[in-house]
Amino acid sequence: MKKLTIIFAILFFSAISAKAAMITVDFDRNTPGWGGTIIDDEYSQWFTVSATNPNRSFGGYAIIWDAETHTDDSDLLTAELDALIVSERNPGSGTFRPDDEAGTGATILFDFTESITDFTINWVDLDEPNALGNYSIAFLDELGNELFKVTFETLNGLSGGFTLANNSLNLIDPKLAGFDFSQYDVDKALVTFGGSGGIGSIQFGITSVPEPTTMVLMGLGLAGIAGVRRLKR
Protein backbone atom coordinates (compact mmCIF):
# COMPACT_ATOMS: atom_id res chain seq x y z
CA MET A 1 0.00 0.00 0.00
CA LYS A 2 2.85 2.38 0.87
CA LYS A 3 4.42 1.78 -2.54
CA LEU A 4 1.11 2.50 -4.25
CA THR A 5 0.74 5.73 -2.27
CA ILE A 6 4.21 6.91 -3.29
CA ILE A 7 3.49 6.21 -6.95
CA PHE A 8 0.22 8.13 -6.73
CA ALA A 9 1.94 11.09 -5.03
CA ILE A 10 4.50 11.29 -7.82
CA LEU A 11 1.78 11.16 -10.49
CA PHE A 12 -0.40 13.70 -8.69
CA PHE A 13 2.26 16.33 -8.18
CA SER A 14 3.53 15.82 -11.73
CA ALA A 15 0.04 16.49 -13.00
CA ILE A 16 -0.52 19.67 -10.99
CA SER A 17 2.96 21.09 -11.37
CA ALA A 18 3.03 24.29 -13.38
CA LYS A 19 4.31 24.34 -16.92
CA ALA A 20 6.49 27.26 -17.97
CA ALA A 21 5.83 28.71 -21.41
CA MET A 22 7.38 31.52 -23.45
CA ILE A 23 4.89 33.63 -25.42
CA THR A 24 5.87 35.91 -28.31
CA VAL A 25 3.50 38.66 -29.44
CA ASP A 26 4.56 40.21 -32.75
CA PHE A 27 2.89 43.51 -33.61
CA ASP A 28 4.19 43.25 -37.19
CA ARG A 29 1.16 41.46 -38.65
CA ASN A 30 1.30 42.77 -42.23
CA THR A 31 -2.51 42.53 -42.30
CA PRO A 32 -4.76 44.99 -44.20
CA GLY A 33 -6.52 47.32 -41.78
CA TRP A 34 -4.13 46.52 -38.91
CA GLY A 35 -2.46 49.92 -39.10
CA GLY A 36 -4.24 52.51 -36.99
CA THR A 37 -5.73 49.93 -34.61
CA ILE A 38 -5.88 51.18 -31.03
CA ILE A 39 -4.52 48.40 -28.84
CA ASP A 40 -6.08 47.79 -25.43
CA ASP A 41 -7.69 44.36 -24.95
CA GLU A 42 -6.76 42.67 -28.25
CA TYR A 43 -4.40 40.35 -26.34
CA SER A 44 -6.52 39.96 -23.22
CA GLN A 45 -5.73 36.24 -23.08
CA TRP A 46 -2.32 37.33 -21.74
CA PHE A 47 -2.38 41.06 -21.06
CA THR A 48 -4.12 44.39 -21.59
CA VAL A 49 -2.45 47.55 -22.86
CA SER A 50 -2.83 51.18 -21.84
CA ALA A 51 -0.84 54.31 -22.69
CA THR A 52 -0.16 57.77 -21.32
CA ASN A 53 1.14 60.81 -23.17
CA PRO A 54 1.89 63.91 -21.11
CA ASN A 55 2.78 65.83 -24.26
CA ARG A 56 -0.75 65.85 -25.73
CA SER A 57 -4.03 67.17 -24.36
CA PHE A 58 -6.02 64.28 -25.84
CA GLY A 59 -4.25 61.73 -23.66
CA GLY A 60 -2.44 58.54 -24.53
CA TYR A 61 -3.20 55.93 -27.19
CA ALA A 62 -1.22 52.77 -27.88
CA ILE A 63 -1.71 52.28 -31.60
CA ILE A 64 -0.30 50.29 -34.52
CA TRP A 65 1.90 52.12 -36.97
CA ASP A 66 1.78 50.37 -40.36
CA ALA A 67 4.93 50.39 -42.51
CA GLU A 68 2.96 49.83 -45.73
CA THR A 69 0.40 52.62 -45.49
CA HIS A 70 1.73 55.20 -43.01
CA THR A 71 4.55 56.43 -45.17
CA ASP A 72 4.87 59.90 -43.64
CA ASP A 73 7.29 58.76 -40.94
CA SER A 74 10.58 58.25 -42.76
CA ASP A 75 12.39 56.88 -39.69
CA LEU A 76 9.94 54.10 -38.93
CA LEU A 77 9.43 53.49 -42.64
CA THR A 78 13.10 52.57 -43.05
CA ALA A 79 12.65 49.86 -40.41
CA GLU A 80 9.92 48.31 -42.64
CA LEU A 81 8.02 46.93 -39.67
CA ASP A 82 4.62 47.47 -38.11
CA ALA A 83 5.09 48.65 -34.55
CA LEU A 84 3.17 49.49 -31.41
CA ILE A 85 3.61 53.21 -30.71
CA VAL A 86 2.25 55.96 -28.49
CA SER A 87 0.45 58.22 -30.92
CA GLU A 88 1.37 61.89 -31.12
CA ARG A 89 -1.79 62.52 -33.14
CA ASN A 90 -5.40 62.37 -31.99
CA PRO A 91 -7.14 59.21 -33.29
CA GLY A 92 -10.41 61.15 -33.15
CA SER A 93 -9.33 63.60 -35.85
CA GLY A 94 -10.82 63.19 -39.31
CA THR A 95 -7.46 62.98 -41.10
CA PHE A 96 -5.75 60.75 -38.54
CA ARG A 97 -2.52 59.06 -39.55
CA PRO A 98 -0.51 57.34 -36.79
CA ASP A 99 2.89 58.77 -35.92
CA ASP A 100 5.03 58.00 -32.89
CA GLU A 101 5.36 60.54 -30.09
CA ALA A 102 8.69 62.36 -30.22
CA GLY A 103 8.39 64.01 -26.82
CA THR A 104 9.68 62.57 -23.55
CA GLY A 105 7.65 60.64 -21.00
CA ALA A 106 5.03 58.72 -23.01
CA THR A 107 4.38 55.24 -21.63
CA ILE A 108 2.89 51.88 -22.58
CA LEU A 109 1.77 49.58 -19.78
CA PHE A 110 1.46 45.83 -20.25
CA ASP A 111 -0.80 44.47 -17.49
CA PHE A 112 -0.50 40.67 -17.47
CA THR A 113 -3.21 38.22 -16.46
CA GLU A 114 -0.68 36.31 -14.35
CA SER A 115 2.80 36.90 -13.00
CA ILE A 116 5.52 36.67 -15.65
CA THR A 117 8.81 34.81 -15.39
CA ASP A 118 10.67 36.63 -18.18
CA PHE A 119 10.33 39.66 -20.44
CA THR A 120 12.14 40.99 -23.49
CA ILE A 121 11.17 43.68 -25.95
CA ASN A 122 12.14 44.42 -29.54
CA TRP A 123 12.54 48.17 -29.83
CA VAL A 124 12.22 49.74 -33.29
CA ASP A 125 13.89 52.99 -34.32
CA LEU A 126 15.29 54.45 -31.12
CA ASP A 127 15.88 58.01 -32.32
CA GLU A 128 17.36 59.77 -29.30
CA PRO A 129 20.55 57.93 -28.29
CA ASN A 130 21.57 60.93 -26.16
CA ALA A 131 18.49 60.44 -23.97
CA LEU A 132 18.95 56.78 -23.10
CA GLY A 133 18.33 57.44 -19.42
CA ASN A 134 14.77 58.46 -20.31
CA TYR A 135 14.01 55.16 -22.07
CA SER A 136 13.22 52.55 -19.45
CA ILE A 137 11.29 49.45 -18.44
CA ALA A 138 9.89 49.26 -14.90
CA PHE A 139 8.51 46.01 -13.50
CA LEU A 140 5.59 46.34 -11.10
CA ASP A 141 3.65 44.10 -8.79
CA GLU A 142 -0.12 43.62 -8.91
CA LEU A 143 -0.72 46.85 -6.95
CA GLY A 144 1.55 48.89 -9.20
CA ASN A 145 4.50 49.08 -6.82
CA GLU A 146 7.83 49.30 -8.63
CA LEU A 147 10.04 46.23 -8.12
CA PHE A 148 12.88 46.98 -10.51
CA LYS A 149 13.68 49.51 -13.21
CA VAL A 150 16.25 49.34 -15.96
CA THR A 151 17.13 52.21 -18.28
CA PHE A 152 18.54 51.66 -21.73
CA GLU A 153 21.59 53.60 -20.60
CA THR A 154 22.26 50.76 -18.14
CA LEU A 155 22.26 48.25 -20.99
CA ASN A 156 24.44 50.33 -23.30
CA GLY A 157 27.79 48.64 -23.86
CA LEU A 158 26.90 45.39 -22.12
CA SER A 159 27.71 42.18 -23.98
CA GLY A 160 24.53 41.09 -25.74
CA GLY A 161 23.01 44.55 -25.36
CA PHE A 162 21.85 46.64 -28.27
CA THR A 163 23.13 48.87 -31.04
CA LEU A 164 22.25 52.55 -31.00
CA ALA A 165 21.10 53.67 -34.40
CA ASN A 166 18.06 55.19 -36.04
CA ASN A 167 15.79 52.61 -37.64
CA SER A 168 17.50 49.78 -35.79
CA LEU A 169 15.76 46.81 -34.20
CA ASN A 170 17.07 46.13 -30.71
CA LEU A 171 16.28 43.25 -28.39
CA ILE A 172 16.10 44.70 -24.89
CA ASP A 173 16.69 42.06 -22.22
CA PRO A 174 16.48 43.35 -18.61
CA LYS A 175 18.25 40.21 -17.34
CA LEU A 176 21.45 41.72 -18.76
CA ALA A 177 21.18 44.37 -16.05
CA GLY A 178 20.98 41.70 -13.36
CA PHE A 179 17.22 41.50 -12.87
CA ASP A 180 16.13 38.11 -11.52
CA PHE A 181 12.45 37.46 -12.23
CA SER A 182 12.40 34.48 -9.88
CA GLN A 183 12.77 36.81 -6.90
CA TYR A 184 9.56 38.76 -7.57
CA ASP A 185 5.91 38.45 -8.58
CA VAL A 186 6.00 40.64 -11.68
CA ASP A 187 2.52 41.48 -12.95
CA LYS A 188 3.09 44.59 -15.06
CA ALA A 189 5.76 46.03 -17.36
CA LEU A 190 5.82 49.81 -17.82
CA VAL A 191 7.73 50.96 -20.89
CA THR A 192 8.70 54.64 -20.88
CA PHE A 193 9.76 56.41 -24.05
CA GLY A 194 12.53 59.00 -24.02
CA GLY A 195 11.47 60.13 -27.48
CA SER A 196 10.58 58.54 -30.79
CA GLY A 197 10.35 54.77 -31.13
CA GLY A 198 8.06 51.78 -31.33
CA ILE A 199 7.73 48.21 -30.11
CA GLY A 200 8.02 45.51 -32.76
CA SER A 201 7.31 42.58 -30.46
CA ILE A 202 7.49 41.39 -26.86
CA GLN A 203 8.28 38.01 -25.40
CA PHE A 204 7.36 36.95 -21.88
CA GLY A 205 7.32 33.84 -19.74
CA ILE A 206 4.24 32.61 -17.90
CA THR A 207 3.56 29.67 -15.61
CA SER A 208 0.34 28.01 -16.72
CA VAL A 209 -1.97 26.13 -14.37
CA PRO A 210 -2.86 22.45 -14.95
CA GLU A 211 -5.36 21.84 -17.72
CA PRO A 212 -8.82 20.62 -16.61
CA THR A 213 -8.39 17.43 -18.64
CA THR A 214 -5.27 16.62 -16.65
CA MET A 215 -7.16 16.85 -13.38
CA VAL A 216 -10.02 14.75 -14.78
CA LEU A 217 -7.57 12.03 -15.79
CA MET A 218 -6.03 12.11 -12.33
CA GLY A 219 -9.50 11.68 -10.83
CA LEU A 220 -10.14 8.67 -13.04
CA GLY A 221 -6.79 7.24 -11.99
CA LEU A 222 -7.69 7.64 -8.33
CA ALA A 223 -10.99 5.89 -8.90
CA GLY A 224 -9.18 3.03 -10.64
CA ILE A 225 -6.71 2.65 -7.78
CA ALA A 226 -9.54 2.56 -5.25
CA GLY A 227 -11.33 -0.11 -7.32
CA VAL A 228 -8.21 -2.30 -7.46
CA ARG A 229 -7.84 -2.10 -3.70
CA ARG A 230 -11.45 -3.16 -3.15
CA LEU A 231 -11.07 -6.13 -5.50
CA LYS A 232 -7.93 -7.29 -3.69
CA ARG A 233 -9.81 -7.30 -0.43
Tab-separated table of C-alpha atoms in Angstrom:
chain	number	residue	atom	x	y	z
A	1	MET	CA	0.000	0.000	0.000
A	2	LYS	CA	2.851	2.375	0.871
A	3	LYS	CA	4.420	1.783	-2.540
A	4	LEU	CA	1.114	2.505	-4.251
A	5	THR	CA	0.739	5.735	-2.275
A	6	ILE	CA	4.211	6.915	-3.288
A	7	ILE	CA	3.491	6.212	-6.950
A	8	PHE	CA	0.218	8.133	-6.725
A	9	ALA	CA	1.940	11.094	-5.029
A	10	ILE	CA	4.501	11.294	-7.823
A	11	LEU	CA	1.780	11.159	-10.489
A	12	PHE	CA	-0.401	13.703	-8.692
A	13	PHE	CA	2.265	16.328	-8.182
A	14	SER	CA	3.533	15.821	-11.728
A	15	ALA	CA	0.040	16.495	-13.003
A	16	ILE	CA	-0.525	19.668	-10.992
A	17	SER	CA	2.962	21.086	-11.372
A	18	ALA	CA	3.027	24.292	-13.381
A	19	LYS	CA	4.308	24.335	-16.918
A	20	ALA	CA	6.495	27.258	-17.970
A	21	ALA	CA	5.828	28.713	-21.408
A	22	MET	CA	7.377	31.519	-23.454
A	23	ILE	CA	4.892	33.627	-25.420
A	24	THR	CA	5.871	35.910	-28.311
A	25	VAL	CA	3.502	38.656	-29.442
A	26	ASP	CA	4.562	40.205	-32.751
A	27	PHE	CA	2.893	43.509	-33.612
A	28	ASP	CA	4.189	43.247	-37.192
A	29	ARG	CA	1.161	41.465	-38.652
A	30	ASN	CA	1.301	42.773	-42.230
A	31	THR	CA	-2.511	42.529	-42.296
A	32	PRO	CA	-4.762	44.991	-44.196
A	33	GLY	CA	-6.516	47.320	-41.776
A	34	TRP	CA	-4.132	46.517	-38.906
A	35	GLY	CA	-2.461	49.923	-39.100
A	36	GLY	CA	-4.243	52.512	-36.989
A	37	THR	CA	-5.732	49.931	-34.613
A	38	ILE	CA	-5.879	51.181	-31.031
A	39	ILE	CA	-4.516	48.395	-28.835
A	40	ASP	CA	-6.083	47.794	-25.431
A	41	ASP	CA	-7.686	44.363	-24.950
A	42	GLU	CA	-6.757	42.675	-28.247
A	43	TYR	CA	-4.396	40.355	-26.338
A	44	SER	CA	-6.524	39.957	-23.217
A	45	GLN	CA	-5.727	36.240	-23.078
A	46	TRP	CA	-2.316	37.326	-21.738
A	47	PHE	CA	-2.382	41.063	-21.061
A	48	THR	CA	-4.120	44.385	-21.591
A	49	VAL	CA	-2.453	47.551	-22.865
A	50	SER	CA	-2.828	51.178	-21.844
A	51	ALA	CA	-0.844	54.312	-22.692
A	52	THR	CA	-0.165	57.766	-21.316
A	53	ASN	CA	1.140	60.807	-23.174
A	54	PRO	CA	1.889	63.914	-21.107
A	55	ASN	CA	2.783	65.829	-24.258
A	56	ARG	CA	-0.748	65.849	-25.732
A	57	SER	CA	-4.027	67.169	-24.362
A	58	PHE	CA	-6.025	64.284	-25.843
A	59	GLY	CA	-4.250	61.731	-23.663
A	60	GLY	CA	-2.436	58.538	-24.534
A	61	TYR	CA	-3.198	55.930	-27.187
A	62	ALA	CA	-1.221	52.768	-27.884
A	63	ILE	CA	-1.712	52.275	-31.597
A	64	ILE	CA	-0.301	50.287	-34.516
A	65	TRP	CA	1.897	52.120	-36.973
A	66	ASP	CA	1.775	50.367	-40.363
A	67	ALA	CA	4.927	50.389	-42.511
A	68	GLU	CA	2.960	49.827	-45.729
A	69	THR	CA	0.404	52.619	-45.488
A	70	HIS	CA	1.727	55.196	-43.006
A	71	THR	CA	4.549	56.432	-45.168
A	72	ASP	CA	4.871	59.905	-43.644
A	73	ASP	CA	7.288	58.761	-40.943
A	74	SER	CA	10.585	58.249	-42.758
A	75	ASP	CA	12.390	56.881	-39.692
A	76	LEU	CA	9.936	54.099	-38.927
A	77	LEU	CA	9.430	53.493	-42.642
A	78	THR	CA	13.097	52.566	-43.049
A	79	ALA	CA	12.655	49.856	-40.413
A	80	GLU	CA	9.925	48.309	-42.640
A	81	LEU	CA	8.018	46.930	-39.672
A	82	ASP	CA	4.623	47.468	-38.114
A	83	ALA	CA	5.090	48.651	-34.551
A	84	LEU	CA	3.167	49.492	-31.408
A	85	ILE	CA	3.606	53.210	-30.707
A	86	VAL	CA	2.251	55.960	-28.488
A	87	SER	CA	0.446	58.217	-30.922
A	88	GLU	CA	1.369	61.886	-31.116
A	89	ARG	CA	-1.794	62.523	-33.141
A	90	ASN	CA	-5.400	62.367	-31.995
A	91	PRO	CA	-7.140	59.207	-33.291
A	92	GLY	CA	-10.406	61.149	-33.145
A	93	SER	CA	-9.326	63.597	-35.852
A	94	GLY	CA	-10.816	63.193	-39.314
A	95	THR	CA	-7.456	62.977	-41.103
A	96	PHE	CA	-5.751	60.752	-38.542
A	97	ARG	CA	-2.522	59.059	-39.555
A	98	PRO	CA	-0.509	57.337	-36.793
A	99	ASP	CA	2.891	58.769	-35.917
A	100	ASP	CA	5.030	58.004	-32.888
A	101	GLU	CA	5.357	60.536	-30.088
A	102	ALA	CA	8.689	62.358	-30.225
A	103	GLY	CA	8.387	64.007	-26.815
A	104	THR	CA	9.676	62.573	-23.550
A	105	GLY	CA	7.652	60.637	-21.000
A	106	ALA	CA	5.035	58.721	-23.011
A	107	THR	CA	4.377	55.239	-21.635
A	108	ILE	CA	2.886	51.884	-22.584
A	109	LEU	CA	1.774	49.581	-19.778
A	110	PHE	CA	1.465	45.825	-20.245
A	111	ASP	CA	-0.802	44.466	-17.494
A	112	PHE	CA	-0.502	40.673	-17.472
A	113	THR	CA	-3.211	38.218	-16.456
A	114	GLU	CA	-0.685	36.311	-14.346
A	115	SER	CA	2.803	36.901	-13.004
A	116	ILE	CA	5.515	36.672	-15.647
A	117	THR	CA	8.814	34.807	-15.388
A	118	ASP	CA	10.672	36.630	-18.178
A	119	PHE	CA	10.326	39.657	-20.445
A	120	THR	CA	12.141	40.987	-23.489
A	121	ILE	CA	11.165	43.680	-25.954
A	122	ASN	CA	12.143	44.417	-29.543
A	123	TRP	CA	12.544	48.169	-29.828
A	124	VAL	CA	12.216	49.735	-33.287
A	125	ASP	CA	13.887	52.990	-34.323
A	126	LEU	CA	15.294	54.449	-31.124
A	127	ASP	CA	15.878	58.008	-32.315
A	128	GLU	CA	17.364	59.768	-29.303
A	129	PRO	CA	20.553	57.933	-28.291
A	130	ASN	CA	21.574	60.926	-26.158
A	131	ALA	CA	18.485	60.444	-23.968
A	132	LEU	CA	18.946	56.780	-23.100
A	133	GLY	CA	18.333	57.442	-19.420
A	134	ASN	CA	14.774	58.463	-20.312
A	135	TYR	CA	14.013	55.159	-22.073
A	136	SER	CA	13.219	52.545	-19.449
A	137	ILE	CA	11.286	49.449	-18.437
A	138	ALA	CA	9.889	49.259	-14.903
A	139	PHE	CA	8.514	46.011	-13.502
A	140	LEU	CA	5.592	46.342	-11.101
A	141	ASP	CA	3.647	44.103	-8.793
A	142	GLU	CA	-0.122	43.620	-8.912
A	143	LEU	CA	-0.722	46.849	-6.954
A	144	GLY	CA	1.549	48.891	-9.204
A	145	ASN	CA	4.499	49.083	-6.824
A	146	GLU	CA	7.834	49.299	-8.635
A	147	LEU	CA	10.039	46.235	-8.122
A	148	PHE	CA	12.883	46.978	-10.506
A	149	LYS	CA	13.683	49.508	-13.206
A	150	VAL	CA	16.252	49.344	-15.960
A	151	THR	CA	17.133	52.208	-18.283
A	152	PHE	CA	18.541	51.658	-21.731
A	153	GLU	CA	21.592	53.604	-20.602
A	154	THR	CA	22.259	50.763	-18.142
A	155	LEU	CA	22.255	48.251	-20.987
A	156	ASN	CA	24.436	50.330	-23.304
A	157	GLY	CA	27.791	48.644	-23.855
A	158	LEU	CA	26.897	45.385	-22.125
A	159	SER	CA	27.707	42.182	-23.980
A	160	GLY	CA	24.533	41.090	-25.735
A	161	GLY	CA	23.012	44.551	-25.365
A	162	PHE	CA	21.852	46.637	-28.270
A	163	THR	CA	23.130	48.866	-31.037
A	164	LEU	CA	22.253	52.546	-30.995
A	165	ALA	CA	21.097	53.672	-34.399
A	166	ASN	CA	18.064	55.187	-36.041
A	167	ASN	CA	15.789	52.610	-37.641
A	168	SER	CA	17.500	49.780	-35.791
A	169	LEU	CA	15.759	46.813	-34.200
A	170	ASN	CA	17.065	46.130	-30.707
A	171	LEU	CA	16.283	43.249	-28.388
A	172	ILE	CA	16.104	44.702	-24.891
A	173	ASP	CA	16.690	42.062	-22.222
A	174	PRO	CA	16.481	43.345	-18.612
A	175	LYS	CA	18.251	40.211	-17.342
A	176	LEU	CA	21.449	41.719	-18.761
A	177	ALA	CA	21.176	44.367	-16.051
A	178	GLY	CA	20.975	41.704	-13.360
A	179	PHE	CA	17.218	41.496	-12.874
A	180	ASP	CA	16.130	38.108	-11.520
A	181	PHE	CA	12.449	37.461	-12.229
A	182	SER	CA	12.402	34.482	-9.880
A	183	GLN	CA	12.770	36.812	-6.901
A	184	TYR	CA	9.564	38.759	-7.572
A	185	ASP	CA	5.911	38.449	-8.576
A	186	VAL	CA	6.001	40.641	-11.676
A	187	ASP	CA	2.520	41.478	-12.952
A	188	LYS	CA	3.092	44.593	-15.059
A	189	ALA	CA	5.758	46.028	-17.357
A	190	LEU	CA	5.816	49.808	-17.817
A	191	VAL	CA	7.732	50.958	-20.892
A	192	THR	CA	8.696	54.644	-20.876
A	193	PHE	CA	9.765	56.413	-24.054
A	194	GLY	CA	12.530	58.998	-24.022
A	195	GLY	CA	11.470	60.134	-27.478
A	196	SER	CA	10.580	58.538	-30.788
A	197	GLY	CA	10.354	54.767	-31.126
A	198	GLY	CA	8.064	51.778	-31.331
A	199	ILE	CA	7.734	48.206	-30.112
A	200	GLY	CA	8.021	45.510	-32.756
A	201	SER	CA	7.315	42.576	-30.456
A	202	ILE	CA	7.493	41.386	-26.862
A	203	GLN	CA	8.282	38.006	-25.398
A	204	PHE	CA	7.357	36.946	-21.884
A	205	GLY	CA	7.315	33.844	-19.738
A	206	ILE	CA	4.237	32.611	-17.900
A	207	THR	CA	3.557	29.670	-15.613
A	208	SER	CA	0.345	28.010	-16.717
A	209	VAL	CA	-1.970	26.125	-14.367
A	210	PRO	CA	-2.856	22.447	-14.946
A	211	GLU	CA	-5.357	21.841	-17.722
A	212	PRO	CA	-8.820	20.616	-16.607
A	213	THR	CA	-8.389	17.432	-18.636
A	214	THR	CA	-5.272	16.618	-16.647
A	215	MET	CA	-7.160	16.852	-13.379
A	216	VAL	CA	-10.021	14.745	-14.782
A	217	LEU	CA	-7.574	12.028	-15.794
A	218	MET	CA	-6.034	12.106	-12.331
A	219	GLY	CA	-9.502	11.681	-10.826
A	220	LEU	CA	-10.141	8.666	-13.040
A	221	GLY	CA	-6.790	7.242	-11.994
A	222	LEU	CA	-7.687	7.635	-8.332
A	223	ALA	CA	-10.993	5.893	-8.903
A	224	GLY	CA	-9.180	3.035	-10.636
A	225	ILE	CA	-6.707	2.652	-7.778
A	226	ALA	CA	-9.539	2.563	-5.246
A	227	GLY	CA	-11.333	-0.110	-7.317
A	228	VAL	CA	-8.211	-2.299	-7.459
A	229	ARG	CA	-7.839	-2.095	-3.700
A	230	ARG	CA	-11.449	-3.157	-3.154
A	231	LEU	CA	-11.071	-6.132	-5.503
A	232	LYS	CA	-7.928	-7.288	-3.690
A	233	ARG	CA	-9.808	-7.297	-0.431
